[in-house]
Coordinates of C-alpha atoms in Angstrom, one line a residue:
Chain L
M41 CA 0.0 0.0 0.0
K42 CA 2.8 2.5 0.8
G43 CA 4.8 1.4 -1.8
R44 CA 2.3 2.4 -4.2
L45 CA 1.5 5.7 -2.5
A46 CA 4.8 6.7 -3.2
T47 CA 5.1 6.1 -6.7
A48 CA 2.2 7.7 -7.1
E49 CA 3.8 10.7 -5.6
S50 CA 6.8 10.7 -7.4
Q51 CA 5.0 10.5 -10.6
T52 CA 3.0 13.8 -10.3
G53 CA 5.8 15.7 -9.0
S54 CA 5.1 18.9 -7.7
H55 CA 1.8 18.5 -7.2
A56 CA 2.2 15.3 -5.2
V57 CA 1.0 16.8 -1.9
R58 CA -2.4 18.0 -3.3
N59 CA -3.2 15.3 -5.4
G60 CA -1.4 12.6 -3.6
L61 CA -4.0 13.2 -0.7
S62 CA -6.7 12.1 -2.8
R63 CA -5.2 8.9 -3.9
R64 CA -4.9 7.5 -0.2
P65 CA -7.6 4.7 0.3
I66 CA -10.8 6.1 1.6
W67 CA -10.5 5.2 5.2
R68 CA -7.4 7.1 5.4
R69 CA -8.9 10.0 4.3
M70 CA -11.9 9.7 6.5
L71 CA -9.2 9.2 9.4
R72 CA -7.6 12.3 8.3
D73 CA -10.7 14.7 8.3
K74 CA -12.3 12.9 11.6
Y75 CA -12.7 16.2 13.0
L76 CA -14.9 17.5 10.3
Y77 CA -17.0 14.5 10.7
F78 CA -17.5 15.1 14.5
M79 CA -18.5 18.2 13.5
L80 CA -21.3 16.8 11.3
V81 CA -22.2 14.4 13.7
P82 CA -25.1 16.9 15.3
V83 CA -25.8 18.6 11.9
F84 CA -26.9 14.8 10.7
C85 CA -28.9 14.0 13.7
F86 CA -30.9 17.4 13.3
Y87 CA -31.6 16.9 9.6
F88 CA -32.3 12.9 10.5
L89 CA -34.7 13.8 13.4
F90 CA -36.5 16.9 12.2
K91 CA -36.3 16.4 8.3
Y92 CA -36.7 12.9 7.6
V93 CA -38.5 11.8 10.5
P94 CA -41.3 13.7 9.8
I95 CA -41.5 12.7 6.6
V96 CA -41.6 9.2 7.4
G97 CA -44.5 10.3 9.9
E98 CA -46.3 11.2 6.5
I99 CA -47.6 7.5 6.3
I100 CA -50.2 8.2 8.9
A101 CA -51.7 9.6 6.1
F102 CA -52.4 6.1 4.9
K103 CA -53.3 4.8 8.7
D104 CA -56.0 5.7 11.5
Y105 CA -53.4 7.3 13.8
R106 CA -54.1 6.8 17.4
F107 CA -51.6 8.4 19.8
S108 CA -51.3 5.5 22.1
D109 CA -50.7 3.3 19.3
G110 CA -47.9 5.3 17.7
V111 CA -47.2 5.9 14.0
F112 CA -46.0 2.2 13.4
G113 CA -48.8 0.7 15.8
S114 CA -51.7 2.1 13.9
S115 CA -53.6 0.3 11.5
W116 CA -53.4 0.7 7.6
V117 CA -56.5 2.0 6.1
G118 CA -55.0 2.7 2.4
F119 CA -56.4 5.2 0.4
K120 CA -59.4 5.9 2.6
H121 CA -58.7 9.6 3.9
F122 CA -57.7 10.6 0.2
Q123 CA -61.4 9.3 -0.8
M124 CA -62.4 11.2 2.2
I125 CA -60.7 14.5 0.9
F126 CA -61.8 14.3 -2.5
A127 CA -65.3 13.8 -1.3
S128 CA -65.8 16.6 1.0
S129 CA -66.8 19.7 0.0
D130 CA -64.5 21.2 2.6
F131 CA -61.6 20.2 0.5
W132 CA -62.7 21.8 -2.9
R133 CA -63.5 25.0 -0.7
I134 CA -59.7 25.4 0.8
L135 CA -58.3 24.4 -2.5
R136 CA -60.2 27.2 -4.4
N137 CA -59.1 29.5 -1.7
T138 CA -55.6 28.7 -1.3
L139 CA -55.1 29.1 -5.2
M140 CA -57.2 31.8 -5.6
L141 CA -55.2 33.8 -2.9
N142 CA -52.1 32.8 -4.4
L143 CA -53.1 34.1 -7.8
Y144 CA -53.8 37.2 -6.4
S145 CA -50.7 37.8 -4.8
L146 CA -49.1 36.3 -7.8
V147 CA -50.6 38.7 -10.4
F148 CA -50.5 41.8 -8.2
G149 CA -47.6 41.0 -6.1
F150 CA -44.9 39.8 -8.1
P151 CA -44.7 42.7 -10.7
V152 CA -44.8 45.3 -7.9
P153 CA -40.9 44.6 -6.8
I154 CA -40.0 44.9 -10.2
I155 CA -41.8 48.0 -10.9
L156 CA -40.6 49.6 -8.0
A157 CA -36.9 48.4 -8.7
L158 CA -37.2 50.4 -12.3
L159 CA -38.5 53.3 -10.3
L160 CA -35.5 53.2 -7.8
N161 CA -33.1 52.5 -10.6
E162 CA -33.8 55.9 -12.2
V163 CA -33.6 57.9 -9.2
R164 CA -30.1 59.8 -9.7
R165 CA -29.8 61.3 -6.0
N166 CA -28.1 58.2 -4.2
W167 CA -28.8 59.3 -0.8
Y168 CA -32.5 59.6 -1.7
K169 CA -32.3 56.3 -3.4
R170 CA -31.0 54.8 -0.2
I171 CA -33.6 56.2 2.4
V172 CA -36.8 55.2 0.2
Q173 CA -35.3 51.6 -0.1
N174 CA -34.7 51.1 3.7
M175 CA -37.8 52.5 4.4
L176 CA -39.3 49.9 2.1
Y177 CA -37.8 46.9 3.6
I178 CA -39.0 47.7 7.1
P179 CA -42.1 45.9 7.0
H180 CA -40.4 42.9 6.0
F181 CA -38.7 42.6 9.5
M182 CA -42.1 42.7 11.1
S183 CA -43.6 39.6 12.2
W184 CA -47.6 38.9 10.9
A185 CA -48.9 39.5 14.3
V186 CA -47.7 43.3 14.4
L187 CA -48.5 43.8 10.8
G188 CA -51.7 42.0 11.1
S189 CA -52.7 43.9 14.1
I190 CA -51.9 47.1 12.2
V191 CA -53.8 46.2 9.2
I192 CA -57.0 45.4 11.0
A193 CA -56.6 48.5 13.1
A194 CA -56.2 50.7 9.9
L195 CA -59.3 48.8 8.0
S196 CA -61.5 48.9 11.1
P197 CA -64.9 50.2 10.2
S198 CA -65.4 52.7 12.8
T199 CA -62.2 53.8 14.0
G200 CA -60.0 52.7 11.1
I201 CA -58.1 55.2 9.1
V202 CA -58.7 54.1 5.6
N203 CA -62.5 54.4 6.3
L204 CA -62.4 57.8 8.0
L205 CA -60.5 58.9 4.6
L206 CA -63.2 57.2 2.5
K207 CA -65.7 58.7 4.3
K208 CA -64.5 62.0 3.9
I209 CA -63.8 61.8 0.5
T210 CA -66.9 59.9 -0.8
G211 CA -69.4 60.2 2.2
G212 CA -70.6 57.0 1.8
E213 CA -71.2 54.2 4.4
S214 CA -68.0 52.5 6.0
I215 CA -66.5 49.4 4.7
Y216 CA -66.1 46.1 6.7
F217 CA -63.0 45.3 4.9
M218 CA -62.3 42.3 7.2
A219 CA -65.4 41.2 7.6
D220 CA -66.7 41.0 4.0
S221 CA -65.8 38.3 1.5
F222 CA -65.5 40.6 -1.1
W223 CA -63.0 43.0 0.4
W224 CA -61.0 40.4 2.6
P225 CA -59.1 38.9 -0.3
I226 CA -58.3 42.2 -1.5
A227 CA -57.0 43.6 1.9
Y228 CA -54.9 40.6 2.2
T229 CA -53.4 40.8 -1.0
I230 CA -52.3 44.4 -0.2
A231 CA -51.0 43.4 3.3
G232 CA -48.8 40.9 1.6
I233 CA -47.8 43.3 -0.8
W234 CA -46.8 45.8 1.7
R235 CA -44.8 43.5 3.5
E236 CA -42.7 41.7 0.8
A237 CA -42.5 44.3 -2.0
G238 CA -39.5 46.6 -0.7
W239 CA -37.6 43.3 0.2
G240 CA -38.3 42.0 -3.3
T241 CA -36.4 45.1 -5.0
I242 CA -32.9 44.2 -3.6
L243 CA -32.0 41.5 -5.9
Y244 CA -33.6 43.5 -8.8
L245 CA -31.6 46.4 -8.2
A246 CA -28.5 44.2 -8.0
A247 CA -29.2 42.6 -10.8
M248 CA -29.9 45.9 -12.5
A249 CA -26.6 47.3 -11.3
S250 CA -24.7 44.7 -13.0
I251 CA -26.1 45.6 -16.5
D252 CA -23.3 47.3 -18.7
P253 CA -23.6 51.0 -18.6
Q254 CA -22.2 51.3 -22.1
L255 CA -25.7 49.9 -23.0
Y256 CA -27.6 52.8 -22.2
E257 CA -24.7 55.1 -23.5
A258 CA -25.2 53.4 -26.8
A259 CA -29.1 53.5 -26.9
K260 CA -28.9 57.2 -25.9
I261 CA -26.9 57.7 -28.8
D262 CA -29.3 55.8 -30.9
G263 CA -32.1 58.3 -29.6
A264 CA -33.8 55.9 -27.1
A265 CA -35.9 57.6 -24.8
K266 CA -35.9 56.4 -21.0
L267 CA -38.8 54.2 -21.6
R268 CA -37.3 52.8 -24.5
Q269 CA -34.1 51.9 -22.4
I270 CA -36.0 50.1 -20.1
W271 CA -37.9 48.0 -22.4
H272 CA -34.7 46.7 -24.2
I273 CA -31.9 47.3 -21.8
T274 CA -33.0 47.0 -18.4
L275 CA -35.8 44.5 -18.5
P276 CA -33.7 42.0 -20.8
G277 CA -31.1 42.3 -18.2
I278 CA -33.0 41.1 -15.5
R279 CA -34.8 38.4 -17.1
G280 CA -32.7 35.5 -15.5
T281 CA -33.4 36.9 -12.1
I282 CA -37.4 37.3 -12.9
A283 CA -37.1 33.7 -13.8
I284 CA -35.4 32.5 -10.9
L285 CA -37.9 34.1 -8.8
L286 CA -40.5 33.2 -10.6
I287 CA -40.0 29.4 -10.1
L288 CA -39.3 29.9 -6.3
R289 CA -42.7 31.7 -6.5
M290 CA -44.3 29.0 -8.3
G291 CA -43.0 26.4 -5.6
Q292 CA -45.4 28.3 -3.0
M293 CA -48.5 27.7 -5.1
M294 CA -50.1 25.5 -3.0
D295 CA -48.9 27.0 0.2
V296 CA -50.5 30.1 1.3
G297 CA -48.8 32.0 4.3
L298 CA -50.1 30.0 7.4
E299 CA -49.4 33.0 9.6
Q300 CA -50.9 35.8 7.5
T301 CA -54.0 34.1 7.0
L302 CA -54.2 33.2 10.5
V303 CA -53.9 36.6 11.7
H304 CA -56.2 38.2 9.3
Q305 CA -58.7 35.4 9.5
N306 CA -61.9 35.4 11.5
N307 CA -65.3 33.5 11.4
S308 CA -67.4 36.1 9.0
V309 CA -64.9 35.4 5.8
L310 CA -64.3 31.7 6.5
D311 CA -65.7 30.9 3.2
V312 CA -62.9 32.7 1.2
A313 CA -60.3 32.8 3.9
D314 CA -59.8 29.3 5.0
V315 CA -56.9 27.6 2.9
I316 CA -55.0 24.6 3.3
S317 CA -52.8 25.4 6.0
T318 CA -55.2 27.2 8.2
Y319 CA -57.7 24.1 7.8
V320 CA -55.2 21.7 8.5
Y321 CA -54.1 23.4 11.7
R322 CA -57.7 24.3 12.8
V323 CA -59.3 20.9 12.0
G324 CA -56.1 18.8 12.6
L325 CA -55.1 19.9 15.8
Q326 CA -58.1 21.3 17.3
N327 CA -60.3 18.4 16.4
M328 CA -57.5 15.9 16.6
S329 CA -58.2 14.4 13.2
Y330 CA -54.7 13.6 12.7
S331 CA -54.5 11.2 9.7
Y332 CA -57.2 13.2 7.6
T333 CA -55.6 16.5 7.9
T334 CA -52.2 14.7 7.1
A335 CA -53.2 13.2 4.2
I336 CA -54.6 17.0 3.0
G337 CA -50.9 18.1 3.8
L338 CA -49.2 15.4 1.9
F339 CA -51.6 16.1 -1.3
Q340 CA -50.4 19.6 -0.9
S341 CA -46.7 19.2 -0.9
V342 CA -46.6 16.6 -3.5
I343 CA -48.3 19.2 -6.0
G344 CA -46.2 21.8 -4.8
V345 CA -42.7 19.7 -5.5
I346 CA -44.5 18.8 -8.9
L347 CA -45.1 22.6 -9.7
V348 CA -41.5 23.8 -9.0
L349 CA -39.9 20.9 -10.9
G350 CA -42.6 21.7 -13.8
V351 CA -42.2 25.5 -14.0
N352 CA -38.1 24.8 -13.6
R353 CA -38.7 22.8 -16.6
L354 CA -40.6 25.2 -18.4
I355 CA -38.3 28.0 -18.1
R356 CA -35.5 25.7 -19.1
L357 CA -37.0 25.0 -22.2
F358 CA -37.2 29.0 -22.8
G359 CA -33.7 29.2 -22.8
E360 CA -33.0 30.6 -18.9
R361 CA -30.9 28.9 -16.4
G362 CA -33.2 27.4 -14.0
L363 CA -32.6 26.5 -10.5
W364 CA -30.6 23.3 -11.4
Chain Q
M263 CA -44.1 57.1 3.2
L264 CA -47.0 54.6 2.5
T265 CA -45.0 51.9 3.9
L266 CA -44.1 53.7 7.2
F267 CA -47.4 55.8 7.8
P268 CA -49.2 52.7 9.4
F269 CA -46.2 52.5 11.9
W270 CA -46.6 56.3 12.7
Y271 CA -50.0 56.1 13.2
E272 CA -50.0 52.9 15.8
I273 CA -47.5 55.4 18.0
V274 CA -49.8 58.3 17.6
A275 CA -53.0 56.1 18.4
S276 CA -51.0 54.6 21.5
L277 CA -50.8 58.0 22.9
S278 CA -54.1 59.1 22.4
S279 CA -57.4 58.7 24.1
S280 CA -59.6 56.1 23.1
R281 CA -62.2 58.4 22.6
A282 CA -60.4 60.3 20.2
I283 CA -59.4 57.3 18.0
T284 CA -63.3 56.2 17.8
S285 CA -64.6 59.5 16.8
G286 CA -61.9 59.6 14.3
E287 CA -60.0 63.1 15.2
V288 CA -56.8 61.2 15.7
F289 CA -54.5 61.4 12.3
L290 CA -51.2 62.8 12.3
W291 CA -50.5 63.8 16.1
P292 CA -51.8 62.5 19.2
I293 CA -55.3 63.8 20.4
E294 CA -55.7 64.3 24.0
F295 CA -52.1 63.1 24.7
N296 CA -51.5 60.1 27.5
T297 CA -49.7 57.5 28.1
V298 CA -52.4 55.4 30.3
A299 CA -52.2 52.5 27.7
Y300 CA -48.6 52.2 28.5
R301 CA -49.1 52.3 32.0
R302 CA -51.6 49.7 32.1
L303 CA -49.6 47.1 30.0
F304 CA -46.5 48.0 32.5
D305 CA -48.9 47.5 35.3
D306 CA -50.4 44.2 34.1
G307 CA -46.6 42.7 33.7
Q308 CA -47.7 39.9 31.4
L309 CA -46.5 41.5 28.1
I310 CA -43.2 42.8 30.3
M311 CA -42.7 38.8 31.2
A312 CA -43.5 37.8 27.6
M313 CA -40.7 40.1 26.4
G314 CA -38.1 38.7 28.6
N315 CA -39.1 35.2 27.3
T316 CA -38.8 36.6 24.2
I317 CA -35.2 37.6 24.7
I318 CA -34.4 34.6 25.9
V319 CA -35.8 32.5 23.3
T320 CA -34.3 35.0 20.8
I321 CA -30.8 34.7 22.5
V322 CA -30.1 31.2 23.0
G323 CA -32.0 30.4 19.5
T324 CA -29.6 32.6 17.4
L325 CA -26.5 31.2 19.4
F326 CA -27.6 27.7 18.7
N327 CA -28.2 28.2 14.9
V328 CA -25.0 30.1 14.3
I329 CA -22.8 27.2 15.8
M330 CA -24.8 24.8 14.1
T331 CA -24.8 26.5 10.7
I332 CA -20.9 26.9 11.0
M333 CA -20.5 23.0 12.2
A334 CA -22.5 22.2 9.1
A335 CA -21.3 24.8 6.6
Y336 CA -17.3 24.4 7.1
P337 CA -17.0 20.5 6.6
L338 CA -19.4 20.5 3.7
S339 CA -17.4 23.3 2.1
R340 CA -14.4 21.3 2.1
K341 CA -14.3 19.6 -1.4
R342 CA -12.1 16.6 0.1
L343 CA -14.3 15.5 2.3
V344 CA -15.4 12.0 1.6
G345 CA -19.4 11.8 1.0
R346 CA -19.7 15.3 0.6
N347 CA -22.1 15.0 -2.2
G348 CA -24.2 12.1 -0.7
L349 CA -24.9 14.6 2.4
L350 CA -25.6 17.4 0.1
L351 CA -28.1 15.7 -1.7
C352 CA -29.8 14.3 1.5
I353 CA -29.9 18.1 2.7
T354 CA -31.2 19.3 -0.7
I355 CA -34.0 16.9 -0.8
S356 CA -35.2 17.9 2.8
M357 CA -35.6 21.5 1.5
L358 CA -37.6 20.0 -1.3
F359 CA -39.9 18.0 0.3
V360 CA -41.1 19.1 3.8
A361 CA -43.3 17.1 6.1
G362 CA -46.5 18.9 7.0
L363 CA -47.6 20.2 10.4
I364 CA -49.2 16.9 12.0
P365 CA -46.3 14.7 11.5
N366 CA -44.0 17.6 13.1
F367 CA -46.4 18.2 16.0
I368 CA -46.6 14.3 16.8
L369 CA -42.9 14.1 16.5
I370 CA -42.2 17.0 19.2
K371 CA -45.0 15.3 21.4
S372 CA -43.5 11.9 21.5
L373 CA -40.2 13.5 22.2
G374 CA -42.2 14.8 25.1
L375 CA -40.9 18.5 24.2
M376 CA -44.2 19.8 24.7
N377 CA -44.2 23.2 27.0
S378 CA -40.4 23.3 26.6
Y379 CA -38.3 26.1 24.6
W380 CA -36.2 23.2 23.2
A381 CA -39.6 22.3 21.2
I382 CA -39.3 25.4 19.2
W383 CA -35.0 25.4 19.2
L384 CA -34.5 22.0 18.2
P385 CA -36.5 22.1 14.9
G386 CA -35.1 25.2 13.8
L387 CA -31.4 24.5 14.7
I388 CA -30.3 25.2 11.1
S389 CA -32.1 27.0 8.3
T390 CA -30.7 24.9 5.2
Y391 CA -30.9 28.1 3.1
N392 CA -28.7 30.0 5.4
M393 CA -26.2 27.1 5.6
F394 CA -25.8 27.0 1.8
V395 CA -25.4 30.7 2.1
M396 CA -22.5 30.3 4.6
K397 CA -21.3 27.2 2.5
T398 CA -21.1 29.3 -0.8
F399 CA -19.2 31.9 1.0
M400 CA -16.9 29.7 2.7
E401 CA -16.1 28.0 -0.7
G402 CA -15.4 31.4 -2.0
L403 CA -12.4 32.1 0.1
P404 CA -9.1 31.1 -1.3
E405 CA -7.9 27.5 -1.0
E406 CA -4.2 28.6 -0.6
I407 CA -5.0 30.1 2.6
E408 CA -6.1 26.4 4.4
E409 CA -3.4 24.9 2.5
S410 CA -0.8 27.2 4.0
A411 CA -2.1 26.9 7.4
S412 CA -2.2 23.2 7.3
I413 CA 1.6 23.1 6.3
D414 CA 2.2 25.5 9.2
G415 CA 0.6 22.5 11.3
A416 CA -2.6 23.7 12.2
G417 CA -5.6 21.3 12.3
D418 CA -8.7 21.7 11.2
L419 CA -10.4 23.1 14.2
R420 CA -7.6 25.8 14.4
I421 CA -8.2 26.6 10.9
L422 CA -12.1 27.1 11.3
L423 CA -11.4 29.1 14.5
Q424 CA -8.6 31.2 13.7
I425 CA -9.2 31.7 10.1
Y426 CA -12.1 30.9 8.6
L427 CA -14.1 32.5 11.2
P428 CA -12.7 35.8 10.9
L429 CA -13.0 35.8 7.4
C430 CA -16.7 35.0 7.6
K431 CA -17.5 38.1 9.9
P432 CA -19.7 39.7 7.2
I433 CA -21.8 36.8 6.5
L434 CA -22.0 35.7 10.2
A435 CA -23.2 39.1 11.3
A436 CA -25.9 39.0 8.3
L437 CA -27.0 35.6 9.4
S438 CA -27.1 36.0 12.9
L439 CA -29.4 38.9 12.4
F440 CA -31.5 36.9 9.8
Y441 CA -32.1 34.1 12.6
A442 CA -32.5 36.8 15.4
V443 CA -35.2 38.2 13.6
G444 CA -36.9 34.9 12.7
W445 CA -37.2 34.3 16.7
W446 CA -38.0 37.6 17.7
N447 CA -40.9 37.4 15.2
S448 CA -41.7 33.6 15.7
Y449 CA -45.2 33.0 17.2
F450 CA -46.6 30.1 15.5
N451 CA -44.4 27.6 16.8
V452 CA -44.5 29.0 20.3
M453 CA -48.5 28.8 19.9
L454 CA -48.4 25.1 18.9
Y455 CA -45.9 23.8 21.5
I456 CA -46.1 26.1 24.4
T457 CA -49.5 26.4 26.5
E458 CA -48.4 27.4 29.9
S459 CA -49.2 31.2 29.8
T460 CA -46.0 32.2 31.7
K461 CA -43.9 31.0 29.0
L462 CA -45.6 32.7 25.8
T463 CA -43.7 34.9 23.9
V464 CA -44.6 38.6 23.1
M465 CA -45.8 37.7 19.9
V466 CA -48.0 35.3 21.1
K467 CA -49.6 37.9 23.5
L468 CA -50.0 40.1 20.6
Y469 CA -51.8 37.6 18.4
Q470 CA -54.0 37.0 21.2
M471 CA -54.9 40.2 22.0
I472 CA -55.8 40.7 18.4
S473 CA -57.4 37.7 17.0
L474 CA -58.8 35.5 20.2
V475 CA -61.0 38.1 21.5
D476 CA -62.8 38.8 18.2
S477 CA -63.1 34.9 17.2
N478 CA -64.7 34.2 20.7
L479 CA -67.1 37.1 20.2
L480 CA -67.9 36.4 16.6
N481 CA -68.7 32.8 17.6
N482 CA -71.2 33.8 20.2
M483 CA -73.0 36.9 18.2
G484 CA -71.9 36.6 14.5
G485 CA -71.6 39.3 12.1
N486 CA -70.6 42.8 12.4
E487 CA -71.5 44.0 15.2
A488 CA -69.3 41.7 16.9
L489 CA -66.5 42.8 15.0
E490 CA -67.1 46.2 15.6
Q491 CA -67.1 45.9 19.3
V492 CA -63.9 44.3 19.7
L493 CA -62.2 46.3 17.6
L494 CA -63.8 49.2 19.8
T495 CA -62.7 48.6 22.9
P496 CA -58.5 48.1 23.4
E497 CA -57.7 50.2 20.4
A498 CA -55.0 52.2 22.3
L499 CA -53.9 49.4 24.0
K500 CA -53.6 47.1 21.1
A501 CA -51.4 50.0 19.5
A502 CA -49.3 50.2 22.6
A503 CA -48.7 46.7 22.5
V504 CA -47.6 47.0 18.8
V505 CA -45.4 49.6 19.6
I506 CA -43.7 48.1 22.7
V507 CA -43.3 45.0 20.4
V508 CA -41.8 46.8 17.4
T509 CA -39.3 49.3 18.9
P510 CA -36.6 47.1 19.5
I511 CA -36.4 46.0 15.7
L512 CA -36.8 49.9 14.8
C513 CA -34.1 50.7 17.4
I514 CA -31.4 48.5 15.9
Y515 CA -33.0 48.7 12.2
P516 CA -30.6 51.8 11.0
F517 CA -27.3 50.0 12.3
L518 CA -27.9 46.6 11.0
Q519 CA -29.8 47.1 7.7
K520 CA -26.9 46.9 5.6
H521 CA -25.9 43.4 6.8
F522 CA -29.4 42.2 5.9
V523 CA -29.1 43.5 2.1
K524 CA -25.2 42.3 2.5
G525 CA -26.8 38.7 3.7
V526 CA -29.6 38.8 0.6
L527 CA -26.9 39.5 -1.9
I528 CA -24.7 36.9 -0.8
G529 CA -27.5 34.4 -0.9
S530 CA -28.4 35.1 -4.1
V531 CA -25.5 34.8 -6.0
K532 CA -26.0 30.9 -5.3
G533 CA -29.5 31.6 -6.8

């Protein structure tokens, strides 16, 4: 063994130290890195226990889970819970709401950071640009418990600032934004945009900063106005960034933020505000129908994974770099 | 301005009298200035205690996070490590397939962690995304540094502690901030796993102030009057609670915001 190593090292000459290392037998290399492996032991335990064990726990979707019997002791029931899901009207309602709210925030929310970034990019005074940006990020660092309470307070029919202004301008009746199934999704979407729009501009602005300034100069010489420059240079320049963020966004299509929905929800709007995650929380934990709601959750995540893989493929078909 | 006005309005409302809020006089400045709402919150003591709990959760949680993230990122950033690709694949898969709420809940319950902060610290030890950010950053540092150090006789631990960590300071700052803000804001996990009221965190208290009341009332009375009544009563009090909870973040925000931005940008390089 030793002899072979020696000849290998002598053959490769000056790179012997570097390459010779990787030609040692595996166990020697592992022994050499023993401290690195020690370091990884807790990491491995963490991923195993808190990421993989729950995935295995998903099998209770195919069982009648009872706490006293444990995950493995409970009896198998096959696809019973899935049949129950597809037969229940609750499920179609929460599925519709999930997709609807998501579609709203995708259609109205996704372009907002792009537009904001385009506007900010045109601001020439640097200090002003920086201040505006910093202000825009702030809501991102607030939890939904805080933002939700602010939104509810601002939209309150009697004391909320929005209704007070509306009454002053139009003189009409106040609107029950949070208790009306027409207004609730709108309020929900706008609150979501308020929180995340500024944060989303960071990546777009960075992408815009990396566009070659010579392109703009050339365009100016050719007589392109501001709007044409944005259309022909800035937007194509950030196309890749938009594509990647869109994939990531699509991955969440089946998943409406639990925390936001929870704080905005109230019983008078449940027909539009109940989404998969809140339903699982409410029915699953509070009524203890574990297996049934796990089946719903499993359905949700499988569709989610399919969506990510699908959109990623689609985007690569269009010639952009996907996630992998 | 639009993004900030709601915060300003909360401050104003918390300092106004409830009567003035209800009659819609409050707009830009406090009307009938008073600090009753704050005094009531401080006298009550519950919110302050919850604040203390939140601080503990945040500090300990962030400390765990940072240590664990380093322990994962450093070995995995060494290209010579045998089995590295397999481990990375396992981690990536765990990012794509996430188990639902119920299996996680059952796991925590079976481990007997209910009503202990371990129930929220342990499952959140590493954010895979942040770990990848750190790993990418470490891979970006020139290999020659490590080589020369190991020729000088430094072991892996020494190289990590004395060479890599100092070089990673900017990214460490950014990630600790992300983790800390996450802990400060976390309420859902706490709501799930902590039932003793003396252990609740500030966000859960706030959530209870805004939502529990109204769902109970709505169940009993139904419809809009109920909602109306809930929103009427503790307006100034709620505003004051929001202000108290938000203040720490707003205070440190100006100093930290450049780190945040840096963190996002480094993370996106991997994109």
